[in-house]
Amino acid sequence: MTEITNFRGESSPQDTRDHTEASVDGLIVRVGERVREARQRRGIPRRVLSEMSGVSPRYLAQLEAGEGNISIGLLQRVAVALDHRIEWLVGEDDPWTSDAVRVADLFRVANADVQQAALRILSPEPAEALRAKRVCLVGLRGAGKSTLGARLGAAVDAPFVELNAEIEEQSGMPVSEVMALYGQEGYRKLEAQAVSRVIATHETMILAVAGGIVAEPETYNTLLSHFHTIWLRASPAEHMERVRAQGDERPMAGNPEAMEQLKSILTSREALYGKALAQFDTSGLSEDEAFARLKDLVLDRGFLST
């Protein structure tokens, strides 16, 4: 069939819809084939899989035949019952024969040293070339990212950028309004776009990012690959005290468990923050002391030059 295009040579809306429908149909068939093969490989009768997953035998039969448009929730139940990750059932690569899937699985369970070695081998460019002279400060609010980042930028004549300010400039509204209008998912999309923009426009810079960015794997991996990342640490008490010193009483207001929640967040993110190239603990240091030591760190490690 001849493709219908508009005057600029672009695909028509009808052609786009046809392509989308074909893609959806292909996905449904692929999911059914994967579920059937996974069930057969494990020697599980469909009736038993139905009991394990809570999905009816009739619906499972339709699913395996490529006729069941299953919801994400039900598919996750089936995946758990089959002891598979849901992405194995929906991805384009065959989970039993794909080298890419096998490498991803091995990478996921490898220790940090092995992961870094693998990235060095697979990266199309040397890590130092990708990172240029870009430094990114990560860590929870109150660690000193904004204060120390601004001073460091001035000292080495490098622009200092707060990622949230970049998001606000591009969106034309405060981050609080972005969250209210678009939710966490919308904010994360804008955050990822902002990271890509600053990489494209700065070879040398100091970037401060929000503490939760480490929970977004793709965005955080982009930071790790394109920036010399430094985890600014502090004790939970100092994190809280510094936020309150900025005039923000919200962390403690009406929440007697705020400190325990902060400790829990720190614990849950410790491994992610630990992927940074360097760590710097600001606990017990004055602003001047912390700045001097941070400056020495980035210069000694060759992250920046004066």
PDB file of C-alpha atoms in Angstrom:
ATOM      1  CA  MET A   1       0.000   0.000   0.000  1.00  0.00           C
ATOM      2  CA  THR A   2       1.343   3.463  -0.885  1.00  0.00           C
ATOM      3  CA  GLU A   3       2.142   5.562   2.147  1.00  0.00           C
ATOM      4  CA  ILE A   4       0.039   8.709   2.435  1.00  0.00           C
ATOM      5  CA  THR A   5       2.121  11.807   3.168  1.00  0.00           C
ATOM      6  CA  ASN A   6       1.351  15.479   3.592  1.00  0.00           C
ATOM      7  CA  PHE A   7       2.867  18.348   1.608  1.00  0.00           C
ATOM      8  CA  ARG A   8       6.009  18.304   3.786  1.00  0.00           C
ATOM      9  CA  GLY A   9       6.583  14.635   3.108  1.00  0.00           C
ATOM     10  CA  GLU A  10       5.541  13.576   6.624  1.00  0.00           C
ATOM     11  CA  SER A  11       3.336  10.571   7.363  1.00  0.00           C
ATOM     12  CA  SER A  12      -0.370  11.355   7.557  1.00  0.00           C
ATOM     13  CA  PRO A  13      -2.369  10.902  10.781  1.00  0.00           C
ATOM     14  CA  GLN A  14      -4.078   7.868   9.231  1.00  0.00           C
ATOM     15  CA  ASP A  15      -0.737   6.273   8.403  1.00  0.00           C
ATOM     16  CA  THR A  16       0.482   6.959  11.929  1.00  0.00           C
ATOM     17  CA  ARG A  17      -2.645   5.351  13.394  1.00  0.00           C
ATOM     18  CA  ASP A  18      -2.212   2.291  11.162  1.00  0.00           C
ATOM     19  CA  HIS A  19       1.397   1.929  12.275  1.00  0.00           C
ATOM     20  CA  THR A  20       0.379   2.292  15.917  1.00  0.00           C
ATOM     21  CA  GLU A  21      -2.336  -0.354  15.598  1.00  0.00           C
ATOM     22  CA  ALA A  22       0.095  -2.754  13.927  1.00  0.00           C
ATOM     23  CA  SER A  23       2.594  -2.147  16.713  1.00  0.00           C
ATOM     24  CA  VAL A  24      -0.054  -2.822  19.379  1.00  0.00           C
ATOM     25  CA  ASP A  25      -1.186  -6.003  17.634  1.00  0.00           C
ATOM     26  CA  GLY A  26       2.400  -7.182  17.420  1.00  0.00           C
ATOM     27  CA  LEU A  27       2.922  -6.504  21.119  1.00  0.00           C
ATOM     28  CA  ILE A  28      -0.187  -8.496  22.094  1.00  0.00           C
ATOM     29  CA  VAL A  29       0.969 -11.462  20.009  1.00  0.00           C
ATOM     30  CA  ARG A  30       4.508 -11.230  21.427  1.00  0.00           C
ATOM     31  CA  VAL A  31       3.283 -11.139  25.020  1.00  0.00           C
ATOM     32  CA  GLY A  32       1.092 -14.205  24.409  1.00  0.00           C
ATOM     33  CA  GLU A  33       3.972 -16.143  22.883  1.00  0.00           C
ATOM     34  CA  ARG A  34       6.302 -15.214  25.744  1.00  0.00           C
ATOM     35  CA  VAL A  35       3.779 -16.207  28.416  1.00  0.00           C
ATOM     36  CA  ARG A  36       3.121 -19.537  26.718  1.00  0.00           C
ATOM     37  CA  GLU A  37       6.826 -20.315  26.302  1.00  0.00           C
ATOM     38  CA  ALA A  38       7.651 -19.301  29.890  1.00  0.00           C
ATOM     39  CA  ARG A  39       4.809 -21.470  31.204  1.00  0.00           C
ATOM     40  CA  GLN A  40       5.897 -24.452  29.112  1.00  0.00           C
ATOM     41  CA  ARG A  41       9.552 -24.047  30.079  1.00  0.00           C
ATOM     42  CA  ARG A  42       8.552 -24.228  33.726  1.00  0.00           C
ATOM     43  CA  GLY A  43       6.173 -27.114  33.102  1.00  0.00           C
ATOM     44  CA  ILE A  44       3.209 -25.261  34.599  1.00  0.00           C
ATOM     45  CA  PRO A  45      -0.282 -26.228  33.358  1.00  0.00           C
ATOM     46  CA  ARG A  46      -2.453 -23.271  32.466  1.00  0.00           C
ATOM     47  CA  ARG A  47      -4.849 -24.167  35.293  1.00  0.00           C
ATOM     48  CA  VAL A  48      -2.021 -23.980  37.845  1.00  0.00           C
ATOM     49  CA  LEU A  49      -0.797 -20.664  36.428  1.00  0.00           C
ATOM     50  CA  SER A  50      -4.365 -19.396  36.752  1.00  0.00           C
ATOM     51  CA  GLU A  51      -4.439 -20.341  40.443  1.00  0.00           C
ATOM     52  CA  MET A  52      -1.001 -18.780  41.065  1.00  0.00           C
ATOM     53  CA  SER A  53      -1.742 -15.516  39.277  1.00  0.00           C
ATOM     54  CA  GLY A  54      -5.457 -15.056  39.906  1.00  0.00           C
ATOM     55  CA  VAL A  55      -6.068 -14.719  36.155  1.00  0.00           C
ATOM     56  CA  SER A  56      -8.824 -16.975  34.774  1.00  0.00           C
ATOM     57  CA  PRO A  57      -7.862 -19.986  32.582  1.00  0.00           C
ATOM     58  CA  ARG A  58     -10.090 -18.659  29.791  1.00  0.00           C
ATOM     59  CA  TYR A  59      -8.338 -15.294  29.813  1.00  0.00           C
ATOM     60  CA  LEU A  60      -4.913 -16.958  29.907  1.00  0.00           C
ATOM     61  CA  ALA A  61      -5.890 -19.020  26.870  1.00  0.00           C
ATOM     62  CA  GLN A  62      -6.881 -15.850  25.019  1.00  0.00           C
ATOM     63  CA  LEU A  63      -3.665 -14.181  26.101  1.00  0.00           C
ATOM     64  CA  GLU A  64      -1.477 -17.038  24.860  1.00  0.00           C
ATOM     65  CA  ALA A  65      -3.373 -17.072  21.558  1.00  0.00           C
ATOM     66  CA  GLY A  66      -2.548 -13.400  21.010  1.00  0.00           C
ATOM     67  CA  GLU A  67      -6.146 -12.333  21.495  1.00  0.00           C
ATOM     68  CA  GLY A  68      -6.049 -10.930  25.024  1.00  0.00           C
ATOM     69  CA  ASN A  69      -5.401  -7.220  25.562  1.00  0.00           C
ATOM     70  CA  ILE A  70      -4.245  -7.748  29.143  1.00  0.00           C
ATOM     71  CA  SER A  71      -3.894  -4.919  31.637  1.00  0.00           C
ATOM     72  CA  ILE A  72      -0.498  -4.078  33.109  1.00  0.00           C
ATOM     73  CA  GLY A  73      -1.684  -5.142  36.555  1.00  0.00           C
ATOM     74  CA  LEU A  74      -2.804  -8.588  35.419  1.00  0.00           C
ATOM     75  CA  LEU A  75       0.343  -9.064  33.324  1.00  0.00           C
ATOM     76  CA  GLN A  76       2.457  -8.291  36.376  1.00  0.00           C
ATOM     77  CA  ARG A  77       0.574 -11.011  38.268  1.00  0.00           C
ATOM     78  CA  VAL A  78       1.331 -13.485  35.499  1.00  0.00           C
ATOM     79  CA  ALA A  79       4.997 -12.414  35.417  1.00  0.00           C
ATOM     80  CA  VAL A  80       5.363 -12.894  39.175  1.00  0.00           C
ATOM     81  CA  ALA A  81       3.710 -16.323  38.983  1.00  0.00           C
ATOM     82  CA  LEU A  82       6.168 -17.304  36.240  1.00  0.00           C
ATOM     83  CA  ASP A  83       9.101 -15.844  38.214  1.00  0.00           C
ATOM     84  CA  HIS A  84       9.856 -13.458  35.352  1.00  0.00           C
ATOM     85  CA  ARG A  85      10.288  -9.734  35.166  1.00  0.00           C
ATOM     86  CA  ILE A  86       7.463  -8.069  33.273  1.00  0.00           C
ATOM     87  CA  GLU A  87       9.851  -6.481  30.763  1.00  0.00           C
ATOM     88  CA  TRP A  88      10.852  -9.974  29.609  1.00  0.00           C
ATOM     89  CA  LEU A  89       7.282 -10.484  28.424  1.00  0.00           C
ATOM     90  CA  VAL A  90       6.894  -7.190  26.555  1.00  0.00           C
ATOM     91  CA  GLY A  91      10.380  -6.345  25.261  1.00  0.00           C
ATOM     92  CA  GLU A  92      11.325  -6.811  21.626  1.00  0.00           C
ATOM     93  CA  ASP A  93      14.378  -8.937  22.500  1.00  0.00           C
ATOM     94  CA  ASP A  94      13.720 -12.622  23.203  1.00  0.00           C
ATOM     95  CA  PRO A  95      14.657 -13.118  26.888  1.00  0.00           C
ATOM     96  CA  TRP A  96      15.884 -16.686  26.270  1.00  0.00           C
ATOM     97  CA  THR A  97      18.117 -16.031  23.262  1.00  0.00           C
ATOM     98  CA  SER A  98      19.033 -12.339  23.333  1.00  0.00           C
ATOM     99  CA  ASP A  99      22.624 -11.506  24.251  1.00  0.00           C
ATOM    100  CA  ALA A 100      21.497  -7.959  25.068  1.00  0.00           C
ATOM    101  CA  VAL A 101      19.045  -9.205  27.703  1.00  0.00           C
ATOM    102  CA  ARG A 102      21.674 -11.584  29.140  1.00  0.00           C
ATOM    103  CA  VAL A 103      24.269  -8.820  29.357  1.00  0.00           C
ATOM    104  CA  ALA A 104      21.715  -6.523  31.033  1.00  0.00           C
ATOM    105  CA  ASP A 105      20.885  -9.219  33.598  1.00  0.00           C
ATOM    106  CA  LEU A 106      24.561  -9.855  34.351  1.00  0.00           C
ATOM    107  CA  PHE A 107      25.235  -6.124  34.611  1.00  0.00           C
ATOM    108  CA  ARG A 108      22.318  -5.677  37.016  1.00  0.00           C
ATOM    109  CA  VAL A 109      23.729  -8.150  39.563  1.00  0.00           C
ATOM    110  CA  ALA A 110      27.418  -7.252  39.132  1.00  0.00           C
ATOM    111  CA  ASN A 111      29.268  -5.200  41.723  1.00  0.00           C
ATOM    112  CA  ALA A 112      30.108  -1.547  41.066  1.00  0.00           C
ATOM    113  CA  ASP A 113      33.689  -2.254  39.902  1.00  0.00           C
ATOM    114  CA  VAL A 114      32.533  -4.769  37.300  1.00  0.00           C
ATOM    115  CA  GLN A 115      29.789  -2.408  36.115  1.00  0.00           C
ATOM    116  CA  GLN A 116      32.260   0.439  35.645  1.00  0.00           C
ATOM    117  CA  ALA A 117      34.660  -1.856  33.775  1.00  0.00           C
ATOM    118  CA  ALA A 118      31.844  -2.974  31.473  1.00  0.00           C
ATOM    119  CA  LEU A 119      30.830   0.631  30.804  1.00  0.00           C
ATOM    120  CA  ARG A 120      34.416   1.557  29.945  1.00  0.00           C
ATOM    121  CA  ILE A 121      34.556  -1.269  27.397  1.00  0.00           C
ATOM    122  CA  LEU A 122      31.144  -0.573  25.871  1.00  0.00           C
ATOM    123  CA  SER A 123      31.259   3.223  25.894  1.00  0.00           C
ATOM    124  CA  PRO A 124      31.864   4.652  22.400  1.00  0.00           C
ATOM    125  CA  GLU A 125      33.981   7.422  23.903  1.00  0.00           C
ATOM    126  CA  PRO A 126      36.409   7.522  26.824  1.00  0.00           C
ATOM    127  CA  ALA A 127      34.596   8.432  30.019  1.00  0.00           C
ATOM    128  CA  GLU A 128      36.745  11.507  30.533  1.00  0.00           C
ATOM    129  CA  ALA A 129      35.824  12.822  27.083  1.00  0.00           C
ATOM    130  CA  LEU A 130      32.118  12.327  27.747  1.00  0.00           C
ATOM    131  CA  ARG A 131      32.306  14.136  31.088  1.00  0.00           C
ATOM    132  CA  ALA A 132      34.440  16.995  29.780  1.00  0.00           C
ATOM    133  CA  LYS A 133      34.745  19.566  32.589  1.00  0.00           C
ATOM    134  CA  ARG A 134      31.222  19.135  33.905  1.00  0.00           C
ATOM    135  CA  VAL A 135      30.738  18.560  37.648  1.00  0.00           C
ATOM    136  CA  CYS A 136      27.414  17.495  39.173  1.00  0.00           C
ATOM    137  CA  LEU A 137      26.666  17.714  42.882  1.00  0.00           C
ATOM    138  CA  VAL A 138      24.170  15.132  44.124  1.00  0.00           C
ATOM    139  CA  GLY A 139      22.697  14.509  47.564  1.00  0.00           C
ATOM    140  CA  LEU A 140      19.749  15.375  49.740  1.00  0.00           C
ATOM    141  CA  ARG A 141      18.593  18.902  50.356  1.00  0.00           C
ATOM    142  CA  GLY A 142      20.696  20.553  53.020  1.00  0.00           C
ATOM    143  CA  ALA A 143      23.974  18.939  51.971  1.00  0.00           C
ATOM    144  CA  GLY A 144      25.288  22.242  50.591  1.00  0.00           C
ATOM    145  CA  LYS A 145      24.857  21.710  46.841  1.00  0.00           C
ATOM    146  CA  SER A 146      23.589  25.211  46.049  1.00  0.00           C
ATOM    147  CA  THR A 147      25.849  27.140  48.406  1.00  0.00           C
ATOM    148  CA  LEU A 148      29.051  25.241  47.654  1.00  0.00           C
ATOM    149  CA  GLY A 149      28.241  24.837  43.975  1.00  0.00           C
ATOM    150  CA  ALA A 150      27.842  28.594  43.470  1.00  0.00           C
ATOM    151  CA  ARG A 151      31.107  29.329  45.282  1.00  0.00           C
ATOM    152  CA  LEU A 152      32.958  26.625  43.373  1.00  0.00           C
ATOM    153  CA  GLY A 153      31.719  27.970  40.053  1.00  0.00           C
ATOM    154  CA  ALA A 154      32.886  31.472  40.913  1.00  0.00           C
ATOM    155  CA  ALA A 155      36.288  30.198  42.067  1.00  0.00           C
ATOM    156  CA  VAL A 156      37.043  28.243  38.866  1.00  0.00           C
ATOM    157  CA  ASP A 157      35.198  30.600  36.478  1.00  0.00           C
ATOM    158  CA  ALA A 158      32.614  27.992  35.511  1.00  0.00           C
ATOM    159  CA  PRO A 159      28.853  28.579  35.212  1.00  0.00           C
ATOM    160  CA  PHE A 160      26.784  27.248  38.094  1.00  0.00           C
ATOM    161  CA  VAL A 161      23.331  25.903  37.220  1.00  0.00           C
ATOM    162  CA  GLU A 162      20.598  24.566  39.456  1.00  0.00           C
ATOM    163  CA  LEU A 163      18.621  22.025  37.461  1.00  0.00           C
ATOM    164  CA  ASN A 164      15.317  23.093  39.005  1.00  0.00           C
ATOM    165  CA  ALA A 165      15.972  26.663  37.845  1.00  0.00           C
ATOM    166  CA  GLU A 166      16.551  25.312  34.335  1.00  0.00           C
ATOM    167  CA  ILE A 167      13.256  23.416  34.529  1.00  0.00           C
ATOM    168  CA  GLU A 168      11.427  26.531  35.694  1.00  0.00           C
ATOM    169  CA  GLU A 169      12.926  28.634  32.905  1.00  0.00           C
ATOM    170  CA  GLN A 170      11.917  26.165  30.211  1.00  0.00           C
ATOM    171  CA  SER A 171       8.456  25.428  31.602  1.00  0.00           C
ATOM    172  CA  GLY A 172       7.680  29.044  32.495  1.00  0.00           C
ATOM    173  CA  MET A 173       6.432  28.149  35.961  1.00  0.00           C
ATOM    174  CA  PRO A 174       7.767  27.243  39.419  1.00  0.00           C
ATOM    175  CA  VAL A 175       8.576  23.602  40.136  1.00  0.00           C
ATOM    176  CA  SER A 176       5.691  23.510  42.620  1.00  0.00           C
ATOM    177  CA  GLU A 177       3.267  24.370  39.812  1.00  0.00           C
ATOM    178  CA  VAL A 178       4.879  21.821  37.505  1.00  0.00           C
ATOM    179  CA  MET A 179       4.266  19.176  40.145  1.00  0.00           C
ATOM    180  CA  ALA A 180       0.703  20.345  40.727  1.00  0.00           C
ATOM    181  CA  LEU A 181      -0.173  20.384  37.019  1.00  0.00           C
ATOM    182  CA  TYR A 182       1.786  17.431  35.666  1.00  0.00           C
ATOM    183  CA  GLY A 183       2.598  15.336  38.718  1.00  0.00           C
ATOM    184  CA  GLN A 184       5.815  13.501  39.488  1.00  0.00           C
ATOM    185  CA  GLU A 185       5.940  11.822  36.075  1.00  0.00           C
ATOM    186  CA  GLY A 186       5.654  15.133  34.232  1.00  0.00           C
ATOM    187  CA  TYR A 187       8.333  16.686  36.408  1.00  0.00           C
ATOM    188  CA  ARG A 188      10.697  13.767  35.773  1.00  0.00           C
ATOM    189  CA  LYS A 189      10.265  14.148  32.007  1.00  0.00           C
ATOM    190  CA  LEU A 190      11.121  17.844  32.205  1.00  0.00           C
ATOM    191  CA  GLU A 191      14.050  16.979  34.462  1.00  0.00           C
ATOM    192  CA  ALA A 192      15.460  14.515  31.918  1.00  0.00           C
ATOM    193  CA  GLN A 193      15.047  17.070  29.134  1.00  0.00           C
ATOM    194  CA  ALA A 194      16.817  19.704  31.222  1.00  0.00           C
ATOM    195  CA  VAL A 195      19.775  17.373  31.815  1.00  0.00           C
ATOM    196  CA  SER A 196      20.096  16.774  28.068  1.00  0.00           C
ATOM    197  CA  ARG A 197      19.990  20.527  27.396  1.00  0.00           C
ATOM    198  CA  VAL A 198      22.731  21.452  29.836  1.00  0.00           C
ATOM    199  CA  ILE A 199      24.958  18.664  28.492  1.00  0.00           C
ATOM    200  CA  ALA A 200      24.456  19.962  24.960  1.00  0.00           C
ATOM    201  CA  THR A 201      25.179  23.578  25.903  1.00  0.00           C
ATOM    202  CA  HIS A 202      27.985  23.300  28.490  1.00  0.00           C
ATOM    203  CA  GLU A 203      31.384  21.665  28.259  1.00  0.00           C
ATOM    204  CA  THR A 204      32.359  23.215  31.593  1.00  0.00           C
ATOM    205  CA  MET A 205      29.885  23.765  34.406  1.00  0.00           C
ATOM    206  CA  ILE A 206      28.828  23.038  37.979  1.00  0.00           C
ATOM    207  CA  LEU A 207      25.359  21.485  38.223  1.00  0.00           C
ATOM    208  CA  ALA A 208      23.267  20.986  41.351  1.00  0.00           C
ATOM    209  CA  VAL A 209      20.370  18.529  41.067  1.00  0.00           C
ATOM    210  CA  ALA A 210      17.409  17.564  43.221  1.00  0.00           C
ATOM    211  CA  GLY A 211      17.995  14.708  45.654  1.00  0.00           C
ATOM    212  CA  GLY A 212      15.428  12.401  44.080  1.00  0.00           C
ATOM    213  CA  ILE A 213      17.010  12.349  40.626  1.00  0.00           C
ATOM    214  CA  VAL A 214      18.984   9.243  41.584  1.00  0.00           C
ATOM    215  CA  ALA A 215      15.733   7.249  41.642  1.00  0.00           C
ATOM    216  CA  GLU A 216      15.295   7.807  37.886  1.00  0.00           C
ATOM    217  CA  PRO A 217      17.707   5.230  36.388  1.00  0.00           C
ATOM    218  CA  GLU A 218      17.963   6.618  32.862  1.00  0.00           C
ATOM    219  CA  THR A 219      18.426  10.235  33.934  1.00  0.00           C
ATOM    220  CA  TYR A 220      20.867   9.330  36.684  1.00  0.00           C
ATOM    221  CA  ASN A 221      22.922   7.141  34.345  1.00  0.00           C
ATOM    222  CA  THR A 222      23.121  10.111  31.970  1.00  0.00           C
ATOM    223  CA  LEU A 223      24.501  12.217  34.808  1.00  0.00           C
ATOM    224  CA  LEU A 224      27.016   9.539  35.781  1.00  0.00           C
ATOM    225  CA  SER A 225      28.213   9.234  32.185  1.00  0.00           C
ATOM    226  CA  HIS A 226      28.410  12.934  31.318  1.00  0.00           C
ATOM    227  CA  PHE A 227      29.438  14.541  34.621  1.00  0.00           C
ATOM    228  CA  HIS A 228      32.067  14.110  37.267  1.00  0.00           C
ATOM    229  CA  THR A 229      29.559  13.363  40.029  1.00  0.00           C
ATOM    230  CA  ILE A 230      30.178  14.181  43.684  1.00  0.00           C
ATOM    231  CA  TRP A 231      27.910  13.055  46.495  1.00  0.00           C
ATOM    232  CA  LEU A 232      27.704  15.779  49.119  1.00  0.00           C
ATOM    233  CA  ARG A 233      26.891  14.085  52.401  1.00  0.00           C
ATOM    234  CA  ALA A 234      25.846  15.291  55.838  1.00  0.00           C
ATOM    235  CA  SER A 235      24.411  13.758  58.967  1.00  0.00           C
ATOM    236  CA  PRO A 236      20.588  13.562  59.121  1.00  0.00           C
ATOM    237  CA  ALA A 237      20.553  16.139  61.909  1.00  0.00           C
ATOM    238  CA  GLU A 238      22.601  18.593  59.848  1.00  0.00           C
ATOM    239  CA  HIS A 239      20.466  18.033  56.761  1.00  0.00           C
ATOM    240  CA  MET A 240      17.387  18.933  58.784  1.00  0.00           C
ATOM    241  CA  GLU A 241      18.973  21.873  60.576  1.00  0.00           C
ATOM    242  CA  ARG A 242      20.266  23.426  57.353  1.00  0.00           C
ATOM    243  CA  VAL A 243      16.853  23.216  55.705  1.00  0.00           C
ATOM    244  CA  ARG A 244      15.292  24.901  58.727  1.00  0.00           C
ATOM    245  CA  ALA A 245      18.030  27.548  58.686  1.00  0.00           C
ATOM    246  CA  GLN A 246      16.905  28.415  55.152  1.00  0.00           C
ATOM    247  CA  GLY A 247      13.554  29.376  56.692  1.00  0.00           C
ATOM    248  CA  ASP A 248      11.719  26.209  55.661  1.00  0.00           C
ATOM    249  CA  GLU A 249       9.949  24.637  58.621  1.00  0.00           C
ATOM    250  CA  ARG A 250       7.923  22.214  56.471  1.00  0.00           C
ATOM    251  CA  PRO A 251      10.090  19.149  57.128  1.00  0.00           C
ATOM    252  CA  MET A 252       9.213  19.257  60.842  1.00  0.00           C
ATOM    253  CA  ALA A 253       5.825  20.939  60.815  1.00  0.00           C
ATOM    254  CA  GLY A 254       3.193  18.621  62.207  1.00  0.00           C
ATOM    255  CA  ASN A 255       5.378  15.598  61.561  1.00  0.00           C
ATOM    256  CA  PRO A 256       7.093  14.180  64.649  1.00  0.00           C
ATOM    257  CA  GLU A 257       8.498  11.318  62.553  1.00  0.00           C
ATOM    258  CA  ALA A 258      10.254  13.623  60.082  1.00  0.00           C
ATOM    259  CA  MET A 259      13.728  12.715  61.310  1.00  0.00           C
ATOM    260  CA  GLU A 260      13.087   8.987  61.025  1.00  0.00           C
ATOM    261  CA  GLN A 261      11.701   9.501  57.532  1.00  0.00           C
ATOM    262  CA  LEU A 262      14.802  11.471  56.568  1.00  0.00           C
ATOM    263  CA  LYS A 263      17.044   8.681  57.880  1.00  0.00           C
ATOM    264  CA  SER A 264      15.000   6.154  55.914  1.00  0.00           C
ATOM    265  CA  ILE A 265      15.388   8.173  52.695  1.00  0.00           C
ATOM    266  CA  LEU A 266      19.131   8.438  53.234  1.00  0.00           C
ATOM    267  CA  THR A 267      19.410   4.713  53.812  1.00  0.00           C
ATOM    268  CA  SER A 268      17.320   3.808  50.764  1.00  0.00           C
ATOM    269  CA  ARG A 269      19.344   6.077  48.468  1.00  0.00           C
ATOM    270  CA  GLU A 270      22.779   5.374  49.883  1.00  0.00           C
ATOM    271  CA  ALA A 271      23.698   2.791  47.246  1.00  0.00           C
ATOM    272  CA  LEU A 272      22.526   5.108  44.451  1.00  0.00           C
ATOM    273  CA  TYR A 273      24.399   8.126  45.758  1.00  0.00           C
ATOM    274  CA  GLY A 274      27.382   5.826  46.207  1.00  0.00           C
ATOM    275  CA  LYS A 275      27.666   5.450  42.418  1.00  0.00           C
ATOM    276  CA  ALA A 276      29.066   8.974  42.251  1.00  0.00           C
ATOM    277  CA  LEU A 277      32.750   9.260  41.337  1.00  0.00           C
ATOM    278  CA  ALA A 278      33.540  10.972  44.633  1.00  0.00           C
ATOM    279  CA  GLN A 279      31.994  11.534  48.046  1.00  0.00           C
ATOM    280  CA  PHE A 280      32.442  14.524  50.326  1.00  0.00           C
ATOM    281  CA  ASP A 281      31.064  14.700  53.855  1.00  0.00           C
ATOM    282  CA  THR A 282      30.247  18.247  54.951  1.00  0.00           C
ATOM    283  CA  SER A 283      29.228  17.257  58.482  1.00  0.00           C
ATOM    284  CA  GLY A 284      30.774  19.427  61.165  1.00  0.00           C
ATOM    285  CA  LEU A 285      32.436  21.784  58.688  1.00  0.00           C
ATOM    286  CA  SER A 286      31.916  25.494  58.350  1.00  0.00           C
ATOM    287  CA  GLU A 287      30.928  26.791  54.940  1.00  0.00           C
ATOM    288  CA  ASP A 288      34.452  28.075  54.299  1.00  0.00           C
ATOM    289  CA  GLU A 289      36.037  24.781  55.361  1.00  0.00           C
ATOM    290  CA  ALA A 290      33.660  22.759  53.198  1.00  0.00           C
ATOM    291  CA  PHE A 291      34.245  24.991  50.194  1.00  0.00           C
ATOM    292  CA  ALA A 292      38.030  24.818  50.500  1.00  0.00           C
ATOM    293  CA  ARG A 293      38.001  21.025  50.729  1.00  0.00           C
ATOM    294  CA  LEU A 294      35.542  20.633  47.866  1.00  0.00           C
ATOM    295  CA  LYS A 295      37.664  22.883  45.669  1.00  0.00           C
ATOM    296  CA  ASP A 296      40.765  20.847  46.495  1.00  0.00           C
ATOM    297  CA  LEU A 297      38.880  17.638  45.662  1.00  0.00           C
ATOM    298  CA  VAL A 298      37.765  18.705  42.183  1.00  0.00           C
ATOM    299  CA  LEU A 299      41.164  20.144  41.311  1.00  0.00           C
ATOM    300  CA  ASP A 300      43.167  17.223  42.685  1.00  0.00           C
ATOM    301  CA  ARG A 301      40.957  14.718  40.824  1.00  0.00           C
ATOM    302  CA  GLY A 302      41.208  16.706  37.597  1.00  0.00           C
ATOM    303  CA  PHE A 303      37.474  17.292  37.372  1.00  0.00           C
ATOM    304  CA  LEU A 304      38.105  21.015  36.808  1.00  0.00           C
ATOM    305  CA  SER A 305      41.041  23.336  36.356  1.00  0.00           C
ATOM    306  CA  THR A 306      41.600  26.936  37.411  1.00  0.00           C
TER     307      THR A 306
END
